């Protein structure tokens, strides 16, 4: 048994549930240098937080995130709250010498993300690690996709098309939620879904988005809220064209109105020697094309072989993994980086880069879609 | 046997071959009011035109398109030449009282398309008919898609995503062709492929594109040409965002660099009650989603039932049709309109509308992707 | 223009319609040594036969097949009638020195097929050619499949699974037809569909079925017929296990009760080095697996490249072919064999082999599925 | 927190790993009446068993299964060993008043399975529960399939086609394992894979296999084993025809030589009103066809809605589950049955029924595939 590391998690909704599963099980499958101890979970409502602690296996419940951060038995703070609280919690935790895993998008504004990145870089000099939770990097098929591009199997990348399609807002009468309020969520489909595909596209191609032309839309401007109706203050859908530092052309679309598509996070990349395509609704598969004669064709690679990224820790070929495993992989990578004294990826700086793309999208949309370069791309 | 109508076809390359197959066979399957007689084929090179006449079954060969248009036994002129000649031939033929079927895109410029449309409208008053050859409207699955939208099965349309992906230019050393010269082709992927998806998207949704934000790209600026290299003067790829008159958001992409995609003309439409998806590489199928409870899902409709558009003329269910059949359907529709004294669709005015979208795409691309409305949308 | 060959076709229903399309068009796409002339079509009903002649482009109509066979302008007899008449017509035509193309299954009994094969072999010595119309051999994807196996790309074949699924009898109230009467059709799904997959499996693997264990079923024993009901005297479905001369194991299923499957003629072959899978409902595709490392996977080969069998005569990559093209390919192959003075394949002997497999299936089904070897396998 | 139940697991290889994951996490997602306590794991090798205990979270390690069964803190025995030991362990545990979950196939022989069933029925009268671990019943898509059939959505079932395709023995030089020794494994692909599809077919259709006609094959008769070679004494592949008590026809195939298929457990059912199809390699999907007009088609139902079986405990729609979750569902069902004092399904009697089908398959294969009825079908 390796040394324990105390984890404190803030937030216990959907993200809290999957993160808990990851912390509870990661060391059962991966040879991590630190074994997580589920020290405390934080939430505003005492009763519900206590219930969450019992359900998900946390030793203690805290109603004040500052108390949670300050606990001696918490060495790693996992932030699973809405975006408006990320900066404050992360900066405080890093200052307190706690490693930080922060859900995406990193923040609600570029300014917050900049402050967080500065704090993270300062903390790193003290050996305190931070990571932003772009869990889709840990889908084995996406990790394999990156490897194929990095190995030159696709040649020069020319096209990227990325969509993230959900449909849970298709019904105009589905009720208001915090995800539709700008002050809580920062943005709508853009930050929730668009952030994932911007990060995934950059991760897979190893190239950065340098400029965008964008349009945003709010199809349903107000929704039922209690007895009345509340204004939706974020985008329902975001579409944008993009250029990558490599010269590749990109198209992006994030929406919660693609009826029938439940979690269709899709990425297609075309290069001069090969292509690949991915759809999260078939997350164990990667389509790969390599130009090699008349019997070429897109191969359906079942990414379940022991040689594939992360897969060796799990089951035999053809025995599929699910959504939650991406978080287990994320936890393994973070614990390994902490144990190795290395900076984990994606860093807060990576999260900031994505935030800048999102900000450029909003700016372009406000300026009649005029091309907008990403400030401070590095 | 119905009355004969003499057809004269200008051009005998790829389009000429499929059009010939349509004219030779249409009356064997459809109860058309006029039976085509393959009177004459036109081409510049006497020997090759004669050879084409023999191969495809045309009674005569002409090397001057004016001579072909003037023949007494030609009542219908079918224009299968590059775009730079469409206007001159079509206007002359209409003036001579000949019905005209013209390949897409209607012309190389909006001005030409306007002149052609004016000529067509004038000719229609004399009972002379004209049609632009957007053959993909005659794919049974696409015709069915339009019907489903028109019947309200999708509710309000919110999203359209249309791509037309080919890969025959992926190799930078593949040689120069007339399709890569602006003076012949007008534009590149935009006019060749983009025109199809703009028309198909408008046709299926029953809604017009009102504005665009666009980017064009030429990945390979010069290509082998004889002993030297020639400049590519058209776009290799076109990507654009769009708005429809219905309020729907659209994304479009046309490229000849999507390695592994051979003829992936794809269209997905999401509405408030249903969705549909089509891929020409599986052209006998339409994916249809209707929101109706927990066992909802995209249905793979094999569009080969006798009730489906055009299909009753052919084979039993499950016995597929191919690319060429879209032209046979087109010929049937045109002959029927002529016989009925009705204006066929898509009209030259429809072709002009598409041309204006293409022009707006080019204009937006030149103006840093700034949103550009479609001039004269009606 | 090459020399003409007069074709006389007996029968003008579904098969007659597709064969007509092939004879009318084959020389427009293939460099055949003989140009078919549609001399005469035969049928019992004078009015309907005349109508078919006009519709499909036959110069004359005959109501007596003997008269058709005897016509001086008929050099090739194409038999498109139900199986009970194949032997008599084919033997007479061969005796009269006419080349014979005969629809499948070759005959209704092994005895008839033996007599036809003997007649064909005798005729071949006089330069008179014969072929049985297993048109699925001419699907480009199936021809490619055979080539891959023959080239050793699959290694030793171990498994064959072949099904032919239709659903047009699923409704117990769909009416009686000649296809459900033993005296006309010989058998039911077995001869109509099973014959195709037995031939295709043998063709693709280059190996013969040597024994079977079988069960037959008639789900609906009588059906509406005019004012009353008539007994179904053939099988509705046939399932059988098989061994191939190579040692491979096979499973076969032919049915008209697989609701939702319209023409799912499917074949999967697994070898020691590779595998392949085909489904006629996606007839332009072949799935190919080759064991070559961790990124192996079934490739979706779009069989539309100019190098693929038959495809060079048609359209660019990605522009699909349909069901009818298999008959055009068949006509091209037959005309080429006649012109070259070569014996075409599949021969009547090949048809007899399939017939013997069908007979063994029926025999095994009558003997409690006991293993039954194929008599006279060669 | 509910009352605890002490679990003792015998065996800690592949099955032990997934069962451990289920026992560790089931109560985090399902409201089970008993909370499992991982009391002890059993294995022959002391060091390796201790290591497994640490890795998977078991409190103690035992090297004698009898000692494990006798522990006071073990109330439930989970048997994850090869088939030759199932009977002895299960009967002893039931006699000791311990609930038993036993991996499939229930036993290596019908005689053993009969003894186990008798012991289970006797124990049930004492309130001691037993279940056989056909985990594929707990795939949400398969549970949904059963529901659709039970609700009459498919009408009368006519066809079942079930295959279980793997490829890990394709290479003749892959080494010997206990799974290829009759004395350990009972049979080869038949018991390992065939048992799953027989159970799944019976479960989904609600109908029993009453007779079979079968062939078995051992493609590679000996394999590398240490420095020499050892004889393979089980089948490499099993194919069989079947009848169901409902009158439906079935075809079955189990093999480890289907190159490229990793875990393709596939089931297709055709009824008079609908059809369904499943493939474990896309385990979150069920294809459903219902005959309802010209736009009918197989629907790809993503079985991830909260209303679908088991799914409500997990993630939002479109967030996939994996292989291991079937075991978590199995544990939940077993714990619920124990808590409710109800007999869980599938019972040992259900396991015995499957065993009898497997025995009939072997008997038929030995008797030239002659039809063999299932002894004692009830």
PDB file of C-alpha atoms in Angstrom, chain A residues 137-341:
ATOM      1  CA  UNK A 137      -8.316  13.745 -22.979  1.00  0.00           C
ATOM      2  CA  UNK A 138      -8.500  10.517 -20.992  1.00  0.00           C
ATOM      3  CA  UNK A 139     -10.841   8.711 -23.332  1.00  0.00           C
ATOM      4  CA  UNK A 140      -8.494   6.000 -24.641  1.00  0.00           C
ATOM      5  CA  UNK A 141      -9.629   6.632 -28.214  1.00  0.00           C
ATOM      6  CA  UNK A 142      -8.837  10.342 -27.937  1.00  0.00           C
ATOM      7  CA  UNK A 143      -5.482   9.678 -26.332  1.00  0.00           C
ATOM      8  CA  UNK A 144      -4.767   7.266 -29.176  1.00  0.00           C
ATOM      9  CA  UNK A 145      -5.860   9.887 -31.702  1.00  0.00           C
ATOM     10  CA  UNK A 146      -3.331  12.341 -30.299  1.00  0.00           C
ATOM     11  CA  UNK A 147      -0.643   9.705 -30.479  1.00  0.00           C
ATOM     12  CA  UNK A 148      -1.384   8.947 -34.117  1.00  0.00           C
ATOM     13  CA  UNK A 149      -1.158  12.633 -35.047  1.00  0.00           C
ATOM     14  CA  UNK A 150       2.005  13.113 -32.981  1.00  0.00           C
ATOM     15  CA  UNK A 151       3.572  10.084 -34.663  1.00  0.00           C
ATOM     16  CA  UNK A 152       2.967  11.678 -38.046  1.00  0.00           C
ATOM     17  CA  UNK A 153       0.474   9.060 -39.166  1.00  0.00           C
ATOM     18  CA  UNK A 154      -1.879  11.763 -40.459  1.00  0.00           C
ATOM     19  CA  UNK A 155       0.756  13.959 -42.116  1.00  0.00           C
ATOM     20  CA  UNK A 156      -0.098  17.654 -42.184  1.00  0.00           C
ATOM     21  CA  UNK A 157      -3.446  18.377 -40.630  1.00  0.00           C
ATOM     22  CA  UNK A 158      -5.732  20.381 -42.920  1.00  0.00           C
ATOM     23  CA  UNK A 159      -9.210  20.035 -41.503  1.00  0.00           C
ATOM     24  CA  UNK A 160     -10.699  19.733 -38.046  1.00  0.00           C
ATOM     25  CA  UNK A 161     -14.423  19.431 -37.556  1.00  0.00           C
ATOM     26  CA  UNK A 162     -15.643  19.273 -34.015  1.00  0.00           C
ATOM     27  CA  UNK A 163     -19.184  19.232 -32.719  1.00  0.00           C
ATOM     28  CA  UNK A 164     -20.635  18.610 -29.326  1.00  0.00           C
ATOM     29  CA  UNK A 165     -24.323  17.858 -29.690  1.00  0.00           C
ATOM     30  CA  UNK A 166     -26.807  17.340 -26.883  1.00  0.00           C
ATOM     31  CA  UNK A 167     -30.568  17.775 -26.914  1.00  0.00           C
ATOM     32  CA  UNK A 168     -31.759  18.291 -23.366  1.00  0.00           C
ATOM     33  CA  UNK A 169     -33.017  21.831 -24.038  1.00  0.00           C
ATOM     34  CA  UNK A 170     -34.975  20.949 -27.190  1.00  0.00           C
ATOM     35  CA  UNK A 171     -38.234  21.244 -25.327  1.00  0.00           C
ATOM     36  CA  UNK A 172     -38.906  24.972 -24.744  1.00  0.00           C
ATOM     37  CA  UNK A 173     -40.786  24.053 -21.583  1.00  0.00           C
ATOM     38  CA  UNK A 174     -37.935  22.259 -19.865  1.00  0.00           C
ATOM     39  CA  UNK A 175     -37.203  24.286 -16.725  1.00  0.00           C
ATOM     40  CA  UNK A 176     -34.629  26.919 -15.889  1.00  0.00           C
ATOM     41  CA  UNK A 177     -31.320  25.776 -14.351  1.00  0.00           C
ATOM     42  CA  UNK A 178     -28.140  27.430 -13.124  1.00  0.00           C
ATOM     43  CA  UNK A 179     -26.496  26.364 -16.355  1.00  0.00           C
ATOM     44  CA  UNK A 180     -28.634  28.952 -18.166  1.00  0.00           C
ATOM     45  CA  UNK A 181     -27.636  31.877 -15.950  1.00  0.00           C
ATOM     46  CA  UNK A 182     -24.614  33.862 -17.051  1.00  0.00           C
ATOM     47  CA  UNK A 183     -23.623  34.861 -13.525  1.00  0.00           C
ATOM     48  CA  UNK A 184     -23.295  31.206 -12.495  1.00  0.00           C
ATOM     49  CA  UNK A 185     -22.219  29.426 -15.652  1.00  0.00           C
ATOM     50  CA  UNK A 186     -20.341  32.146 -17.503  1.00  0.00           C
ATOM     51  CA  UNK A 187     -21.761  30.996 -20.801  1.00  0.00           C
ATOM     52  CA  UNK A 188     -24.065  28.275 -22.083  1.00  0.00           C
ATOM     53  CA  UNK A 189     -23.291  25.575 -24.612  1.00  0.00           C
ATOM     54  CA  UNK A 190     -20.105  27.481 -25.384  1.00  0.00           C
ATOM     55  CA  UNK A 191     -18.432  26.991 -22.010  1.00  0.00           C
ATOM     56  CA  UNK A 192     -20.065  23.704 -21.112  1.00  0.00           C
ATOM     57  CA  UNK A 193     -19.610  21.844 -24.395  1.00  0.00           C
ATOM     58  CA  UNK A 194     -17.531  24.130 -26.581  1.00  0.00           C
ATOM     59  CA  UNK A 195     -14.710  24.164 -24.040  1.00  0.00           C
ATOM     60  CA  UNK A 196     -14.419  20.380 -24.337  1.00  0.00           C
ATOM     61  CA  UNK A 197     -14.127  20.340 -28.112  1.00  0.00           C
ATOM     62  CA  UNK A 198     -11.706  23.258 -28.240  1.00  0.00           C
ATOM     63  CA  UNK A 199      -9.463  21.480 -25.764  1.00  0.00           C
ATOM     64  CA  UNK A 200      -9.845  18.111 -27.476  1.00  0.00           C
ATOM     65  CA  UNK A 201      -9.112  19.565 -30.916  1.00  0.00           C
ATOM     66  CA  UNK A 202      -5.983  21.303 -29.627  1.00  0.00           C
ATOM     67  CA  UNK A 203      -4.936  18.203 -27.691  1.00  0.00           C
ATOM     68  CA  UNK A 204      -5.363  15.798 -30.566  1.00  0.00           C
ATOM     69  CA  UNK A 205      -3.766  17.996 -33.221  1.00  0.00           C
ATOM     70  CA  UNK A 206      -1.039  19.413 -30.984  1.00  0.00           C
ATOM     71  CA  UNK A 207      -1.876  22.811 -32.448  1.00  0.00           C
ATOM     72  CA  UNK A 208      -3.561  25.923 -31.041  1.00  0.00           C
ATOM     73  CA  UNK A 209      -6.602  27.831 -32.221  1.00  0.00           C
ATOM     74  CA  UNK A 210      -5.343  31.252 -33.321  1.00  0.00           C
ATOM     75  CA  UNK A 211      -8.522  32.953 -34.526  1.00  0.00           C
ATOM     76  CA  UNK A 212     -12.245  32.479 -34.884  1.00  0.00           C
ATOM     77  CA  UNK A 213     -15.355  33.747 -36.604  1.00  0.00           C
ATOM     78  CA  UNK A 214     -18.463  33.007 -34.575  1.00  0.00           C
ATOM     79  CA  UNK A 215     -22.192  33.210 -34.128  1.00  0.00           C
ATOM     80  CA  UNK A 216     -24.139  32.542 -30.946  1.00  0.00           C
ATOM     81  CA  UNK A 217     -27.838  31.877 -30.594  1.00  0.00           C
ATOM     82  CA  UNK A 218     -30.378  31.644 -27.823  1.00  0.00           C
ATOM     83  CA  UNK A 219     -33.337  29.793 -29.295  1.00  0.00           C
ATOM     84  CA  UNK A 220     -35.516  29.937 -26.177  1.00  0.00           C
ATOM     85  CA  UNK A 221     -35.112  33.276 -24.385  1.00  0.00           C
ATOM     86  CA  UNK A 222     -37.027  32.412 -21.232  1.00  0.00           C
ATOM     87  CA  UNK A 223     -37.978  29.245 -19.438  1.00  0.00           C
ATOM     88  CA  UNK A 224     -40.280  28.075 -16.628  1.00  0.00           C
ATOM     89  CA  UNK A 225     -38.832  28.862 -13.209  1.00  0.00           C
ATOM     90  CA  UNK A 226     -40.928  28.086 -10.158  1.00  0.00           C
ATOM     91  CA  UNK A 227     -44.284  29.744 -10.740  1.00  0.00           C
ATOM     92  CA  UNK A 228     -43.041  32.172 -13.336  1.00  0.00           C
ATOM     93  CA  UNK A 229     -40.488  32.363 -16.095  1.00  0.00           C
ATOM     94  CA  UNK A 230     -36.842  33.384 -16.004  1.00  0.00           C
ATOM     95  CA  UNK A 231     -34.647  34.865 -18.695  1.00  0.00           C
ATOM     96  CA  UNK A 232     -32.002  32.639 -20.244  1.00  0.00           C
ATOM     97  CA  UNK A 233     -28.870  34.771 -20.196  1.00  0.00           C
ATOM     98  CA  UNK A 234     -26.462  32.454 -21.980  1.00  0.00           C
ATOM     99  CA  UNK A 235     -26.128  31.000 -25.462  1.00  0.00           C
ATOM    100  CA  UNK A 236     -28.091  27.907 -26.441  1.00  0.00           C
ATOM    101  CA  UNK A 237     -25.749  27.186 -29.293  1.00  0.00           C
ATOM    102  CA  UNK A 238     -22.375  28.371 -30.534  1.00  0.00           C
ATOM    103  CA  UNK A 239     -20.956  27.848 -34.014  1.00  0.00           C
ATOM    104  CA  UNK A 240     -17.564  29.065 -35.130  1.00  0.00           C
ATOM    105  CA  UNK A 241     -14.899  28.773 -37.790  1.00  0.00           C
ATOM    106  CA  UNK A 242     -11.313  28.561 -36.639  1.00  0.00           C
ATOM    107  CA  UNK A 243      -7.712  28.576 -37.728  1.00  0.00           C
ATOM    108  CA  UNK A 244      -5.050  26.516 -36.017  1.00  0.00           C
ATOM    109  CA  UNK A 245      -1.409  27.492 -35.580  1.00  0.00           C
ATOM    110  CA  UNK A 246      -0.563  24.678 -37.995  1.00  0.00           C
ATOM    111  CA  UNK A 247      -2.654  26.342 -40.706  1.00  0.00           C
ATOM    112  CA  UNK A 248      -5.507  23.858 -40.442  1.00  0.00           C
ATOM    113  CA  UNK A 249      -9.089  25.012 -40.881  1.00  0.00           C
ATOM    114  CA  UNK A 250     -11.631  24.166 -38.197  1.00  0.00           C
ATOM    115  CA  UNK A 251     -15.377  24.225 -37.740  1.00  0.00           C
ATOM    116  CA  UNK A 252     -16.917  24.000 -34.285  1.00  0.00           C
ATOM    117  CA  UNK A 253     -20.465  23.633 -33.056  1.00  0.00           C
ATOM    118  CA  UNK A 254     -21.788  23.279 -29.527  1.00  0.00           C
ATOM    119  CA  UNK A 255     -25.497  22.952 -28.902  1.00  0.00           C
ATOM    120  CA  UNK A 256     -28.078  21.517 -26.556  1.00  0.00           C
ATOM    121  CA  UNK A 257     -30.755  21.482 -29.281  1.00  0.00           C
ATOM    122  CA  UNK A 258     -29.605  18.677 -31.579  1.00  0.00           C
ATOM    123  CA  UNK A 259     -32.612  16.475 -31.011  1.00  0.00           C
ATOM    124  CA  UNK A 260     -31.683  12.811 -30.800  1.00  0.00           C
ATOM    125  CA  UNK A 261     -28.014  13.424 -30.080  1.00  0.00           C
ATOM    126  CA  UNK A 262     -27.405  12.695 -26.430  1.00  0.00           C
ATOM    127  CA  UNK A 263     -23.704  13.229 -25.966  1.00  0.00           C
ATOM    128  CA  UNK A 264     -22.314  13.400 -29.474  1.00  0.00           C
ATOM    129  CA  UNK A 265     -18.915  14.912 -28.859  1.00  0.00           C
ATOM    130  CA  UNK A 266     -17.432  14.309 -32.286  1.00  0.00           C
ATOM    131  CA  UNK A 267     -14.083  15.102 -33.751  1.00  0.00           C
ATOM    132  CA  UNK A 268     -12.843  14.504 -37.275  1.00  0.00           C
ATOM    133  CA  UNK A 269      -9.352  15.358 -38.429  1.00  0.00           C
ATOM    134  CA  UNK A 270      -8.121  15.134 -42.027  1.00  0.00           C
ATOM    135  CA  UNK A 271      -4.442  15.233 -42.808  1.00  0.00           C
ATOM    136  CA  UNK A 272      -2.310  14.783 -45.882  1.00  0.00           C
ATOM    137  CA  UNK A 273      -1.641  11.108 -45.098  1.00  0.00           C
ATOM    138  CA  UNK A 274      -4.504  10.022 -42.926  1.00  0.00           C
ATOM    139  CA  UNK A 275      -7.710  10.917 -41.161  1.00  0.00           C
ATOM    140  CA  UNK A 276      -9.479  10.040 -37.964  1.00  0.00           C
ATOM    141  CA  UNK A 277     -12.974  10.352 -36.575  1.00  0.00           C
ATOM    142  CA  UNK A 278     -14.417   9.950 -33.086  1.00  0.00           C
ATOM    143  CA  UNK A 279     -17.891  10.096 -31.562  1.00  0.00           C
ATOM    144  CA  UNK A 280     -18.286   9.923 -27.791  1.00  0.00           C
ATOM    145  CA  UNK A 281     -21.568   8.017 -28.228  1.00  0.00           C
ATOM    146  CA  UNK A 282     -19.288   5.179 -29.413  1.00  0.00           C
ATOM    147  CA  UNK A 283     -16.458   6.151 -27.115  1.00  0.00           C
ATOM    148  CA  UNK A 284     -14.600   2.839 -27.311  1.00  0.00           C
ATOM    149  CA  UNK A 285     -14.015   3.258 -31.042  1.00  0.00           C
ATOM    150  CA  UNK A 286     -11.721   5.360 -33.178  1.00  0.00           C
ATOM    151  CA  UNK A 287     -12.110   5.520 -36.950  1.00  0.00           C
ATOM    152  CA  UNK A 288      -8.757   5.697 -38.638  1.00  0.00           C
ATOM    153  CA  UNK A 289      -8.017   6.151 -42.322  1.00  0.00           C
ATOM    154  CA  UNK A 290      -4.589   5.752 -43.814  1.00  0.00           C
ATOM    155  CA  UNK A 291      -3.994   6.233 -47.509  1.00  0.00           C
ATOM    156  CA  UNK A 292      -2.522   2.923 -48.601  1.00  0.00           C
ATOM    157  CA  UNK A 293      -3.934   1.676 -51.861  1.00  0.00           C
ATOM    158  CA  UNK A 294      -7.272   0.654 -53.295  1.00  0.00           C
ATOM    159  CA  UNK A 295      -8.409  -1.276 -50.215  1.00  0.00           C
ATOM    160  CA  UNK A 296      -8.035   1.732 -47.951  1.00  0.00           C
ATOM    161  CA  UNK A 297     -10.970   2.634 -45.788  1.00  0.00           C
ATOM    162  CA  UNK A 298     -11.854   3.999 -42.387  1.00  0.00           C
ATOM    163  CA  UNK A 299     -10.941   1.325 -39.859  1.00  0.00           C
ATOM    164  CA  UNK A 300     -13.153   0.921 -36.838  1.00  0.00           C
ATOM    165  CA  UNK A 301     -10.481   0.471 -34.191  1.00  0.00           C
ATOM    166  CA  UNK A 302     -11.955  -0.890 -31.003  1.00  0.00           C
ATOM    167  CA  UNK A 303      -9.706   0.910 -28.543  1.00  0.00           C
ATOM    168  CA  UNK A 304      -9.687  -1.893 -26.014  1.00  0.00           C
ATOM    169  CA  UNK A 305      -6.338  -3.560 -26.635  1.00  0.00           C
ATOM    170  CA  UNK A 306      -3.860  -3.664 -23.750  1.00  0.00           C
ATOM    171  CA  UNK A 307      -1.436  -1.501 -25.762  1.00  0.00           C
ATOM    172  CA  UNK A 308      -3.935   1.311 -26.070  1.00  0.00           C
ATOM    173  CA  UNK A 309      -3.705   4.260 -23.665  1.00  0.00           C
ATOM    174  CA  UNK A 310      -5.027   3.448 -20.160  1.00  0.00           C
ATOM    175  CA  UNK A 311      -6.619   0.180 -21.320  1.00  0.00           C
ATOM    176  CA  UNK A 312      -4.056  -2.228 -19.930  1.00  0.00           C
ATOM    177  CA  UNK A 313      -5.319  -1.511 -16.415  1.00  0.00           C
ATOM    178  CA  UNK A 314      -8.766  -2.838 -17.211  1.00  0.00           C
ATOM    179  CA  UNK A 315     -10.429  -5.739 -19.022  1.00  0.00           C
ATOM    180  CA  UNK A 316      -9.645  -7.960 -22.016  1.00  0.00           C
ATOM    181  CA  UNK A 317     -10.139  -6.667 -25.581  1.00  0.00           C
ATOM    182  CA  UNK A 318     -13.729  -5.919 -26.513  1.00  0.00           C
ATOM    183  CA  UNK A 319     -14.865  -5.427 -22.910  1.00  0.00           C
ATOM    184  CA  UNK A 320     -15.874  -1.788 -23.056  1.00  0.00           C
ATOM    185  CA  UNK A 321     -15.114   1.101 -20.763  1.00  0.00           C
ATOM    186  CA  UNK A 322     -17.615   3.828 -19.946  1.00  0.00           C
ATOM    187  CA  UNK A 323     -17.844   7.518 -19.239  1.00  0.00           C
ATOM    188  CA  UNK A 324     -16.726   7.312 -15.628  1.00  0.00           C
ATOM    189  CA  UNK A 325     -13.423   5.691 -16.516  1.00  0.00           C
ATOM    190  CA  UNK A 326     -12.194   8.939 -18.026  1.00  0.00           C
ATOM    191  CA  UNK A 327     -12.239  10.386 -14.515  1.00  0.00           C
ATOM    192  CA  UNK A 328     -10.391   7.427 -13.065  1.00  0.00           C
ATOM    193  CA  UNK A 329      -7.705   7.952 -15.687  1.00  0.00           C
ATOM    194  CA  UNK A 330      -7.627  11.640 -14.825  1.00  0.00           C
ATOM    195  CA  UNK A 331      -7.165  10.864 -11.143  1.00  0.00           C
ATOM    196  CA  UNK A 332      -4.387   8.401 -11.972  1.00  0.00           C
ATOM    197  CA  UNK A 333      -2.568  10.959 -14.086  1.00  0.00           C
ATOM    198  CA  UNK A 334      -2.876  13.643 -11.430  1.00  0.00           C
ATOM    199  CA  UNK A 335      -1.708  11.392  -8.598  1.00  0.00           C
ATOM    200  CA  UNK A 336       1.200  10.210 -10.723  1.00  0.00           C
ATOM    201  CA  UNK A 337       2.268  13.781 -11.489  1.00  0.00           C
ATOM    202  CA  UNK A 338       2.054  14.724  -7.822  1.00  0.00           C
ATOM    203  CA  UNK A 339       4.013  11.646  -6.823  1.00  0.00           C
ATOM    204  CA  UNK A 340       6.625  12.284  -9.508  1.00  0.00           C
ATOM    205  CA  UNK A 341       6.884  15.979  -8.683  1.00  0.00           C
TER     206      UNK A 341
END
